[in-house]
Amino acid sequence: MAIALRLASGRAPVSVWHRDTSLPPLDLLVLPGGFSYGDYLRCGAIAAHSPVMGAVREFAAGGGHVLGVCNGFQILTEAGLLPGALLRNAGLRFLSQDCQLSVEQAESAFTRGWQEGARFAATLAHGDGNYVAEASVLDRLEGEGLVAFRYAGDNPNGSARGIAGILSPNRRVLGLMPHPENKVDPLTGGADGLPLFAGLAQSFAS
Amino acid sequence: MKQVDAQLAAEFGLAAGEYEKALAIMGRVPTLTELGIFSVMWSEHCSYKSSRVWLRTLPTTAPWVIHGPGENAGVVDIGDGLAAIFKMESHNHPSFIEPYQGAATGVGGILRDVFTMGARPVANLNALRFGDPANPQTRRIVDGVVRGIGGYGNCVGVPTVGGEVNFHPSYDGNPLVNAMTVGVARQDRIFLSAAAGVGNPVVYVGSRTGRDGIHGATMASAEFGADAQAKRPTVQVGDPFIEKLLIEACLELMETDAIIAIQDMGAAGLTSSSVEMAGKGGVGIELDLDRVPQREAGMSAYEIMLSESQERMLMVLRPDRTEVARAIFDKWELDFAVIGQLTDSGRIVLRQGGRTEADIPLAPLAEEAPLYHRPTAPSPAPAPLGATPDPVGIEQALIALVGCADGASRAWVWNQYDSTVGGQTVRRPGVADAAIVRVEGTRRALALTTDCTPRYVAADARTGGAQAVAEAWRNITATGARPLAITDNLNFGNPERPEIMGQFADAIAGMAEACRALDFPVVSGNVSLYNETRGADGATVAILPTPAIGGLGLLEDAARAVGLALPPGCEVVLLGETRGHLGQSLWLREVLGREAGPPPPVELEAERRNGDFVRDEILSGRVIACHDVSDGGVLVALAEMVMAGRAGLHLDAPQSGISPHAFWFGEDQGRYLVAVADGGALLRRAEAASVPARLVGRAGPVGSAAGLTLPSGATISLARLAAAHERFFPLLMGS
């Protein structure tokens, strides 16, 4: 993730320690993937209660942009910053493979690099990516255009309505299970994820 | 308290002569703790007492080797002031008893061997051998091992990029889990384990010590009886999140000048780390066991010293940097305790509750460790194969081979391992003969593979040992990388049986020949003996001898790497000589149901010539795809290229003078399939280089009509090939 952010912005991101209680001035806060606290209780559950999360909530409430990928998405749902939950994959096994995503909402700082309906490849690497929410919540997400990405073709993990990523009502918080940051270099699997980072860089440059 | 005597020593795994030696060193009856220390330090697992005389014969040097065997892992120069640090290690016995934790802690242990030397781990691989797919136990063990490797490796954030899986009934009671880690360090920041500086503090970091894994090393040094499951308390439990913290904390501390020596607590835990660090440094060591962080109250000195609790490290620090170090470990919320200091006594002295629990002279503990030149019996030469008529035809045999247990797609396995975390994976599993991982911040990349063909070793250990090394070299070469060095994981049966020791000695001899001929030295490794299970009838079954080789190569420019997927519009040339060798082939086993004959000979001069030619062709940019020919021969390799590339191929008629099935399925060594735009030009260059070459296929249809068109004109569709190839694992695992 740090590599992708540096590539898109030309600047190294700053890291925030989990025990911090305030954030430096930021354009974008990223909760990257990676088994926070071992994911021992439930994916993202302990991280959602870590000391820094108070500042993260304040940042989001103040209209800050927050990107949560994989474990980051799980943390955002556990923290209540995005609705729904991520359950065990329908096949009950960890999935490490490429998937195709379709862009369902191109009007956000995260998705402006694509046209609506565009398809792109991303990398899956998770055991708990099966997105669930009550039907009324799913209806609202779809009705308000807050579904950012869907799995195109196969639904690899059983997610409700094939949802791979969702936005907050102000479209400034995005959570998604696949890893766009692992597709920013033709040598390491392709550059299909670049529009997300390029779009963000463009948003904050202007 | 148990009475220490010859009988207890025997229960601890010490032979009668070994106990007498311990008595002589001590000049008295040892305490229980001392007996425990002798028994684990002199176990096969820690002392290599049966294998050392043979391991010494392996070549271990080259201009690019920085540290060979003897450290926690091997170290080679990869340019730009960087070093690759790597090793493979077995966790076989625990993985049979408790597959998930056995495999998981195998990954954790090998990671520690690598980051203890200052390297950030960048890749994991694993070589797995399971029993007969028809055995009801196999599914449970495959499931647990794969989940365990993924559970630990995925969580710790190191990509698992490659490895191998075989099935054979000889592994029914003794699956093999060989885990390999590769790390990258600065050459001027490599950390060793020899303690130095009398008075310097000895520091314990990481997880607390519990009662898990006590006497694991001794358990791993005996064959299994019918009571294997009763040994579950000897299996350790892993915590990958603590390991992740430990990696980060150690690497952060390694940026300072605080560390004098460091070693992980692996087999035999605090005992082996303290004894080896002090022994290598020629100093004494005194530990106050009351200061060891403990998970539960009331642990005895014996239990603390023998525990194999995971995620622990022992360090000797500069005394004036102790607080700097403590602050780093506090930040990462890991235990940090000064538990003793180095002395000039040359002894290990352990105190608990004011009592001296052990006081052993270190030099004799190391120098008088048992060393056995065990009797070897020559293995019988394999009987000639005899006639092998083809009962089924080429098409049916191909479908059988791409779908059999050893030929089927491994995607079910590798899709459960995160192979891309870290963002440096250039070639994931299944798309090239070796995994390719870029060295972050450079253009360079490492090519990584694990290889062994146990059925060849069983038939002829010398040829099989050479073949394992040659195949690793070939797999690295087929990506365009220059092979640098290997780590080995030698899995064999009971060394006290002369026929097993004969296999071991012969396999080492074959490996050594190949290592020399290919400039591919051994820089680290591990030996796992006693891989046998005693059945209810009292007879023991040994595994197929399995000297697994982990190979590492270097690409100066990651963008030069080629994979095995055949794109549309290519011609395919077979390089290397084809004689149609069917002895010990997959075809023979799967089609005729025979495991017979000699394995294919390994001709090292031709191996080198062919491989060097292929690598030059790849680096010249003329090669579009390359795949070595191994299990199943030319046609299986071609089918794999077609399936990976999803483009069709028309096959030419086979070589005259060889029966078609022997041409297509023979397993002659030293061969590659190379896809190029202009096959004729490649044939001419090969001839000039004295490399046998033959055009075997031309571009066929693409899209839905894609397939493999046989010389007979019949086309096997891509869909049919893929269906056969992808069926085995989901069927076995019921998913």
CSV table of N, CA, C and O in Angstrom, one decimal, chain B residues 470-565:
chain,number,residue,atom,x,y,z
B,470,ALA,N,19.7,-31.1,-9.8
B,470,ALA,CA,19.7,-30.6,-11.2
B,470,ALA,C,18.3,-30.0,-11.6
B,470,ALA,O,18.3,-29.1,-12.3
B,471,GLU,N,17.3,-30.6,-11.0
B,471,GLU,CA,16.0,-30.1,-11.3
B,471,GLU,C,15.8,-28.7,-10.8
B,471,GLU,O,15.1,-27.8,-11.4
B,472,ALA,N,16.3,-28.5,-9.6
B,472,ALA,CA,16.2,-27.1,-9.0
B,472,ALA,C,16.9,-26.1,-9.9
B,472,ALA,O,16.5,-25.0,-10.1
B,473,TRP,N,18.1,-26.6,-10.3
B,473,TRP,CA,19.0,-25.7,-11.2
B,473,TRP,C,18.2,-25.4,-12.5
B,473,TRP,O,18.2,-24.3,-13.0
B,474,ARG,N,17.6,-26.4,-13.0
B,474,ARG,CA,16.9,-26.3,-14.3
B,474,ARG,C,15.6,-25.4,-14.1
B,474,ARG,O,15.4,-24.6,-15.0
B,475,ASN,N,14.9,-25.6,-13.0
B,475,ASN,CA,13.7,-24.7,-12.8
B,475,ASN,C,14.1,-23.2,-12.7
B,475,ASN,O,13.4,-22.4,-13.2
B,476,ILE,N,15.2,-23.0,-12.1
B,476,ILE,CA,15.6,-21.6,-12.0
B,476,ILE,C,16.1,-21.1,-13.3
B,476,ILE,O,15.7,-20.0,-13.8
B,477,THR,N,16.9,-21.9,-14.0
B,477,THR,CA,17.4,-21.6,-15.4
B,477,THR,C,16.2,-21.3,-16.3
B,477,THR,O,16.3,-20.4,-17.1
B,478,ALA,N,15.1,-22.1,-16.2
B,478,ALA,CA,14.0,-21.9,-17.2
B,478,ALA,C,13.3,-20.6,-17.0
B,478,ALA,O,12.5,-20.2,-17.9
B,479,THR,N,13.6,-19.8,-16.0
B,479,THR,CA,13.0,-18.5,-15.9
B,479,THR,C,14.0,-17.4,-16.4
B,479,THR,O,13.6,-16.2,-16.5
B,480,GLY,N,15.2,-17.8,-16.6
B,480,GLY,CA,16.2,-16.9,-17.1
B,480,GLY,C,17.2,-16.5,-15.9
B,480,GLY,O,18.2,-15.7,-16.2
B,481,ALA,N,17.0,-17.0,-14.8
B,481,ALA,CA,17.8,-16.6,-13.6
B,481,ALA,C,19.1,-17.4,-13.6
B,481,ALA,O,19.1,-18.6,-14.1
B,482,ARG,N,20.1,-16.9,-12.9
B,482,ARG,CA,21.3,-17.6,-12.7
B,482,ARG,C,21.2,-18.3,-11.3
B,482,ARG,O,21.1,-17.7,-10.3
B,483,PRO,N,21.3,-19.7,-11.3
B,483,PRO,CA,21.2,-20.4,-10.1
B,483,PRO,C,22.5,-20.1,-9.2
B,483,PRO,O,23.6,-20.1,-9.7
B,484,LEU,N,22.2,-19.8,-7.9
B,484,LEU,CA,23.3,-19.4,-7.0
B,484,LEU,C,23.6,-20.5,-6.0
B,484,LEU,O,24.8,-20.8,-5.8
B,485,ALA,N,22.6,-21.0,-5.3
B,485,ALA,CA,22.9,-21.9,-4.2
B,485,ALA,C,21.7,-22.6,-3.8
B,485,ALA,O,20.6,-22.2,-4.1
B,486,ILE,N,21.8,-23.7,-3.0
B,486,ILE,CA,20.7,-24.4,-2.5
B,486,ILE,C,20.7,-24.6,-1.0
B,486,ILE,O,21.7,-24.4,-0.3
B,487,THR,N,19.5,-24.8,-0.4
B,487,THR,CA,19.4,-25.3,0.9
B,487,THR,C,18.8,-26.7,0.8
B,487,THR,O,18.1,-27.0,-0.2
B,488,ASP,N,19.1,-27.6,1.7
B,488,ASP,CA,18.6,-29.0,1.5
B,488,ASP,C,17.9,-29.5,2.7
B,488,ASP,O,18.1,-29.0,3.8
B,489,ASN,N,16.9,-30.3,2.5
B,489,ASN,CA,16.1,-30.8,3.7
B,489,ASN,C,16.1,-32.3,3.4
B,489,ASN,O,15.3,-32.8,2.6
B,490,LEU,N,16.9,-33.1,4.1
B,490,LEU,CA,17.1,-34.5,3.9
B,490,LEU,C,16.2,-35.3,4.7
B,490,LEU,O,16.5,-35.5,5.9
B,491,ASN,N,15.2,-35.8,4.2
B,491,ASN,CA,14.2,-36.6,4.9
B,491,ASN,C,14.4,-38.1,4.6
B,491,ASN,O,14.2,-38.5,3.4
B,492,PHE,N,14.7,-38.9,5.6
B,492,PHE,CA,15.0,-40.3,5.4
B,492,PHE,C,14.4,-41.1,6.6
B,492,PHE,O,13.9,-40.5,7.5
B,493,GLY,N,14.5,-42.4,6.5
B,493,GLY,CA,14.0,-43.3,7.5
B,493,GLY,C,15.0,-43.4,8.7
B,493,GLY,O,15.8,-42.5,9.0
B,494,ASN,N,15.0,-44.6,9.3
B,494,ASN,CA,15.8,-44.8,10.5
B,494,ASN,C,17.3,-45.1,10.2
B,494,ASN,O,17.6,-46.1,9.5
B,495,PRO,N,18.2,-44.2,10.6
B,495,PRO,CA,19.6,-44.3,10.2
B,495,PRO,C,20.3,-45.5,10.8
B,495,PRO,O,21.4,-45.9,10.4
B,496,GLU,N,19.6,-46.1,11.8
B,496,GLU,CA,20.2,-47.3,12.4
B,496,GLU,C,20.1,-48.5,11.5
B,496,GLU,O,20.6,-49.6,11.8
B,497,ARG,N,19.3,-48.4,10.5
B,497,ARG,CA,19.1,-49.5,9.5
B,497,ARG,C,20.1,-49.2,8.4
B,497,ARG,O,20.1,-48.2,7.7
B,498,PRO,N,21.0,-50.2,8.1
B,498,PRO,CA,22.1,-50.0,7.1
B,498,PRO,C,21.5,-49.6,5.8
B,498,PRO,O,22.2,-48.8,5.0
B,499,GLU,N,20.4,-50.2,5.4
B,499,GLU,CA,19.9,-49.9,4.0
B,499,GLU,C,19.5,-48.4,3.9
B,499,GLU,O,19.6,-47.8,2.9
B,500,ILE,N,18.9,-47.9,5.0
B,500,ILE,CA,18.5,-46.5,5.0
B,500,ILE,C,19.8,-45.6,5.0
B,500,ILE,O,19.9,-44.6,4.3
B,501,MET,N,20.8,-45.9,5.8
B,501,MET,CA,22.0,-45.1,5.9
B,501,MET,C,22.7,-45.2,4.5
B,501,MET,O,23.4,-44.2,4.1
B,502,GLY,N,22.6,-46.3,3.8
B,502,GLY,CA,23.1,-46.5,2.5
B,502,GLY,C,22.4,-45.5,1.5
B,502,GLY,O,23.1,-44.8,0.7
B,503,GLN,N,21.1,-45.4,1.6
B,503,GLN,CA,20.4,-44.5,0.7
B,503,GLN,C,20.9,-43.1,1.0
B,503,GLN,O,21.1,-42.3,0.1
B,504,PHE,N,21.0,-42.8,2.3
B,504,PHE,CA,21.4,-41.4,2.7
B,504,PHE,C,22.8,-41.1,2.1
B,504,PHE,O,23.0,-40.0,1.5
B,505,ALA,N,23.8,-42.0,2.3
B,505,ALA,CA,25.1,-41.7,1.8
B,505,ALA,C,25.1,-41.6,0.3
B,505,ALA,O,25.8,-40.7,-0.3
B,506,ASP,N,24.4,-42.4,-0.4
B,506,ASP,CA,24.4,-42.4,-1.9
B,506,ASP,C,23.7,-41.1,-2.4
B,506,ASP,O,24.2,-40.5,-3.3
B,507,ALA,N,22.6,-40.7,-1.7
B,507,ALA,CA,21.9,-39.5,-2.2
B,507,ALA,C,22.8,-38.3,-2.0
B,507,ALA,O,22.9,-37.4,-2.9
B,508,ILE,N,23.6,-38.2,-0.9
B,508,ILE,CA,24.5,-37.1,-0.7
B,508,ILE,C,25.6,-37.1,-1.7
B,508,ILE,O,26.0,-36.1,-2.3
B,509,ALA,N,26.1,-38.3,-2.1
B,509,ALA,CA,27.1,-38.4,-3.1
B,509,ALA,C,26.6,-37.8,-4.4
B,509,ALA,O,27.3,-37.1,-5.1
B,510,GLY,N,25.4,-38.2,-4.8
B,510,GLY,CA,24.8,-37.7,-6.0
B,510,GLY,C,24.6,-36.2,-6.0
B,510,GLY,O,24.8,-35.5,-6.9
B,511,MET,N,24.1,-35.7,-4.8
B,511,MET,CA,23.9,-34.3,-4.7
B,511,MET,C,25.2,-33.5,-4.8
B,511,MET,O,25.3,-32.5,-5.5
B,512,ALA,N,26.2,-34.1,-4.2
B,512,ALA,CA,27.5,-33.4,-4.2
B,512,ALA,C,28.1,-33.3,-5.6
B,512,ALA,O,28.6,-32.2,-6.0
B,513,GLU,N,27.9,-34.4,-6.4
B,513,GLU,CA,28.4,-34.3,-7.8
B,513,GLU,C,27.6,-33.2,-8.6
B,513,GLU,O,28.3,-32.5,-9.3
B,514,ALA,N,26.3,-33.2,-8.4
B,514,ALA,CA,25.6,-32.2,-9.2
B,514,ALA,C,25.9,-30.8,-8.7
B,514,ALA,O,26.0,-29.9,-9.5
B,515,CYS,N,26.0,-30.6,-7.4
B,515,CYS,CA,26.4,-29.3,-6.9
B,515,CYS,C,27.7,-28.8,-7.5
B,515,CYS,O,27.8,-27.6,-7.8
B,516,ARG,N,28.7,-29.7,-7.6
B,516,ARG,CA,30.0,-29.3,-8.1
B,516,ARG,C,29.9,-29.0,-9.6
B,516,ARG,O,30.4,-27.9,-10.1
B,517,ALA,N,29.2,-29.9,-10.3
B,517,ALA,CA,29.1,-29.7,-11.8
B,517,ALA,C,28.4,-28.4,-12.2
B,517,ALA,O,28.6,-27.8,-13.2
B,518,LEU,N,27.4,-28.0,-11.3
B,518,LEU,CA,26.6,-26.9,-11.7
B,518,LEU,C,26.9,-25.6,-10.9
B,518,LEU,O,26.2,-24.6,-11.0
B,519,ASP,N,28.0,-25.6,-10.1
B,519,ASP,CA,28.4,-24.5,-9.3
B,519,ASP,C,27.2,-24.0,-8.5
B,519,ASP,O,26.8,-22.8,-8.5
B,520,PHE,N,26.7,-24.9,-7.7
B,520,PHE,CA,25.4,-24.7,-7.0
B,520,PHE,C,25.5,-25.2,-5.6
B,520,PHE,O,24.9,-26.3,-5.3
B,521,PRO,N,26.3,-24.6,-4.8
B,521,PRO,CA,26.7,-25.1,-3.5
B,521,PRO,C,25.5,-25.2,-2.5
B,521,PRO,O,24.6,-24.4,-2.6
B,522,VAL,N,25.7,-26.0,-1.4
B,522,VAL,CA,24.7,-26.1,-0.3
B,522,VAL,C,25.2,-25.0,0.7
B,522,VAL,O,26.3,-25.1,1.2
B,523,VAL,N,24.3,-24.1,1.1
B,523,VAL,CA,24.6,-23.1,2.1
B,523,VAL,C,23.9,-23.3,3.4
B,523,VAL,O,24.2,-22.6,4.4
B,524,SER,N,22.9,-24.1,3.4
B,524,SER,CA,22.2,-24.4,4.7
B,524,SER,C,21.3,-25.6,4.5
B,524,SER,O,21.2,-26.1,3.4
B,525,GLY,N,20.8,-26.1,5.6
B,525,GLY,CA,20.0,-27.3,5.4
B,525,GLY,C,19.6,-27.9,6.8
B,525,GLY,O,19.9,-27.4,7.8
B,526,ASN,N,18.9,-29.0,6.6
B,526,ASN,CA,18.3,-29.7,7.8
B,526,ASN,C,18.2,-31.2,7.5
B,526,ASN,O,18.0,-31.5,6.3
B,527,VAL,N,18.3,-32.0,8.5
B,527,VAL,CA,18.2,-33.4,8.3
B,527,VAL,C,17.1,-33.9,9.2
B,527,VAL,O,17.0,-33.6,10.3
B,528,SER,N,16.2,-34.7,8.6
B,528,SER,CA,15.1,-35.3,9.3
B,528,SER,C,15.1,-36.8,9.1
B,528,SER,O,14.9,-37.3,8.1
B,529,LEU,N,15.5,-37.5,10.2
B,529,LEU,CA,15.6,-39.0,10.1
B,529,LEU,C,14.5,-39.6,10.9
B,529,LEU,O,13.7,-38.9,11.5
B,530,TYR,N,14.5,-40.9,10.9
B,530,TYR,CA,13.5,-41.7,11.7
B,530,TYR,C,12.1,-41.4,11.1
B,530,TYR,O,11.1,-41.4,11.9
B,531,ASN,N,12.0,-41.1,9.8
B,531,ASN,CA,10.6,-40.9,9.2
B,531,ASN,C,10.1,-42.3,8.9
B,531,ASN,O,10.0,-42.7,7.7
B,532,GLU,N,9.7,-43.0,9.9
B,532,GLU,CA,9.2,-44.4,9.8
B,532,GLU,C,8.0,-44.5,10.8
B,532,GLU,O,8.0,-43.9,11.8
B,533,THR,N,7.1,-45.4,10.4
B,533,THR,CA,6.0,-45.7,11.3
B,533,THR,C,5.9,-47.2,11.5
B,533,THR,O,6.0,-48.0,10.5
B,534,ARG,N,5.8,-47.6,12.8
B,534,ARG,CA,5.6,-49.0,13.1
B,534,ARG,C,4.1,-49.3,13.0
B,534,ARG,O,3.3,-48.7,13.7
B,535,GLY,N,3.8,-50.3,12.2
B,535,GLY,CA,2.4,-50.7,12.1
B,535,GLY,C,2.0,-51.6,13.2
B,535,GLY,O,2.8,-52.0,14.1
B,536,ALA,N,0.7,-51.9,13.3
B,536,ALA,CA,0.2,-52.8,14.4
B,536,ALA,C,0.9,-54.2,14.3
B,536,ALA,O,1.1,-54.8,15.4
B,537,ASP,N,1.4,-54.6,13.1
B,537,ASP,CA,2.0,-55.9,13.0
B,537,ASP,C,3.5,-55.8,13.4
B,537,ASP,O,4.2,-56.8,13.3
B,538,GLY,N,4.0,-54.6,13.8
B,538,GLY,CA,5.4,-54.5,14.3
B,538,GLY,C,6.4,-54.2,13.2
B,538,GLY,O,7.5,-53.8,13.5
B,539,ALA,N,6.0,-54.3,11.9
B,539,ALA,CA,6.9,-54.0,10.8
B,539,ALA,C,6.9,-52.4,10.7
B,539,ALA,O,5.9,-51.8,10.8
B,540,THR,N,8.1,-51.9,10.3
B,540,THR,CA,8.2,-50.5,10.1
B,540,THR,C,8.1,-50.2,8.6
B,540,THR,O,8.6,-50.9,7.8
B,541,VAL,N,7.5,-49.1,8.3
B,541,VAL,CA,7.5,-48.6,6.9
B,541,VAL,C,8.3,-47.3,6.9
B,541,VAL,O,7.9,-46.3,7.6
B,542,ALA,N,9.3,-47.2,6.0
B,542,ALA,CA,10.0,-46.0,5.9
B,542,ALA,C,9.5,-45.2,4.7
B,542,ALA,O,8.9,-45.7,3.7
B,543,ILE,N,9.6,-43.8,4.8
B,543,ILE,CA,9.2,-43.0,3.6
B,543,ILE,C,10.1,-43.3,2.4
B,543,ILE,O,11.2,-43.8,2.6
B,544,LEU,N,9.7,-42.9,1.3
B,544,LEU,CA,10.6,-42.8,0.1
B,544,LEU,C,11.7,-41.8,0.5
B,544,LEU,O,11.4,-40.8,1.1
B,545,PRO,N,13.0,-42.1,0.3
B,545,PRO,CA,14.0,-41.2,0.6
B,545,PRO,C,13.8,-39.8,-0.1
B,545,PRO,O,13.6,-39.8,-1.3
B,546,THR,N,13.7,-38.7,0.6
B,546,THR,CA,13.3,-37.5,0.1
B,546,THR,C,14.3,-36.3,0.4
B,546,THR,O,14.0,-35.6,1.3
B,547,PRO,N,15.3,-36.2,-0.4
B,547,PRO,CA,16.2,-35.1,-0.2
B,547,PRO,C,15.7,-33.8,-0.9
B,547,PRO,O,16.0,-33.6,-2.1
B,548,ALA,N,14.8,-33.1,-0.3
B,548,ALA,CA,14.2,-31.9,-0.9
B,548,ALA,C,15.2,-30.8,-1.0
B,548,ALA,O,16.0,-30.5,-0.1
B,549,ILE,N,15.3,-30.2,-2.2
B,549,ILE,CA,16.2,-29.1,-2.5
B,549,ILE,C,15.5,-27.8,-2.7
B,549,ILE,O,14.5,-27.7,-3.4
B,550,GLY,N,15.9,-26.8,-1.9
B,550,GLY,CA,15.4,-25.5,-2.1
B,550,GLY,C,16.4,-24.7,-2.9
B,550,GLY,O,17.6,-24.5,-2.4
B,551,GLY,N,16.1,-24.2,-4.1
B,551,GLY,CA,17.1,-23.5,-4.9
B,551,GLY,C,16.8,-22.0,-5.0
B,551,GLY,O,15.6,-21.6,-4.9
B,552,LEU,N,17.9,-21.2,-5.1
B,552,LEU,CA,17.8,-19.8,-5.2
B,552,LEU,C,18.6,-19.3,-6.3
B,552,LEU,O,19.8,-19.7,-6.5
B,553,GLY,N,18.0,-18.5,-7.2
B,553,GLY,CA,18.7,-17.9,-8.3
B,553,GLY,C,18.5,-16.4,-8.4
B,553,GLY,O,17.7,-15.9,-7.7
B,554,LEU,N,19.3,-15.7,-9.2
B,554,LEU,CA,19.2,-14.3,-9.3
B,554,LEU,C,19.0,-13.8,-10.8
B,554,LEU,O,19.7,-14.3,-11.7
B,555,LEU,N,18.1,-12.9,-10.9
B,555,LEU,CA,17.9,-12.2,-12.2
B,555,LEU,C,18.4,-10.7,-12.0
B,555,LEU,O,17.9,-10.1,-11.0
B,556,GLU,N,19.3,-10.3,-12.8
B,556,GLU,CA,19.7,-8.9,-12.7
B,556,GLU,C,18.6,-7.9,-13.0
B,556,GLU,O,18.5,-6.8,-12.5
B,557,ASP,N,17.7,-8.4,-13.9
B,557,ASP,CA,16.6,-7.5,-14.3
B,557,ASP,C,15.3,-8.4,-14.3
B,557,ASP,O,15.1,-9.3,-15.1
B,558,ALA,N,14.5,-8.1,-13.3
B,558,ALA,CA,13.3,-8.8,-13.2
B,558,ALA,C,12.4,-8.9,-14.4
B,558,ALA,O,11.7,-9.9,-14.7
B,559,ALA,N,12.5,-7.9,-15.2
B,559,ALA,CA,11.7,-7.8,-16.4
B,559,ALA,C,12.1,-8.8,-17.5
B,559,ALA,O,11.3,-9.1,-18.4
B,560,ARG,N,13.3,-9.5,-17.3
B,560,ARG,CA,13.7,-10.5,-18.2
B,560,ARG,C,13.1,-11.9,-17.9
B,560,ARG,O,13.3,-12.8,-18.7
B,561,ALA,N,12.5,-12.0,-16.8
B,561,ALA,CA,12.0,-13.3,-16.5
B,561,ALA,C,10.9,-13.8,-17.4
B,561,ALA,O,10.1,-13.1,-17.9
B,562,VAL,N,11.0,-15.1,-17.8
B,562,VAL,CA,9.9,-15.7,-18.6
B,562,VAL,C,9.2,-16.7,-17.8
B,562,VAL,O,9.7,-17.3,-16.9
B,563,GLY,N,7.9,-16.9,-18.2
B,563,GLY,CA,7.1,-17.9,-17.6
B,563,GLY,C,6.9,-19.1,-18.5
B,563,GLY,O,7.5,-19.2,-19.5
B,564,LEU,N,5.9,-20.0,-18.2
B,564,LEU,CA,5.7,-21.2,-19.0
B,564,LEU,C,4.5,-21.1,-19.8
B,564,LEU,O,4.2,-22.0,-20.7
B,565,ALA,N,3.7,-20.0,-19.7
B,565,ALA,CA,2.4,-19.9,-20.5
B,565,ALA,C,2.7,-19.7,-21.9
B,565,ALA,O,3.5,-18.8,-22.3
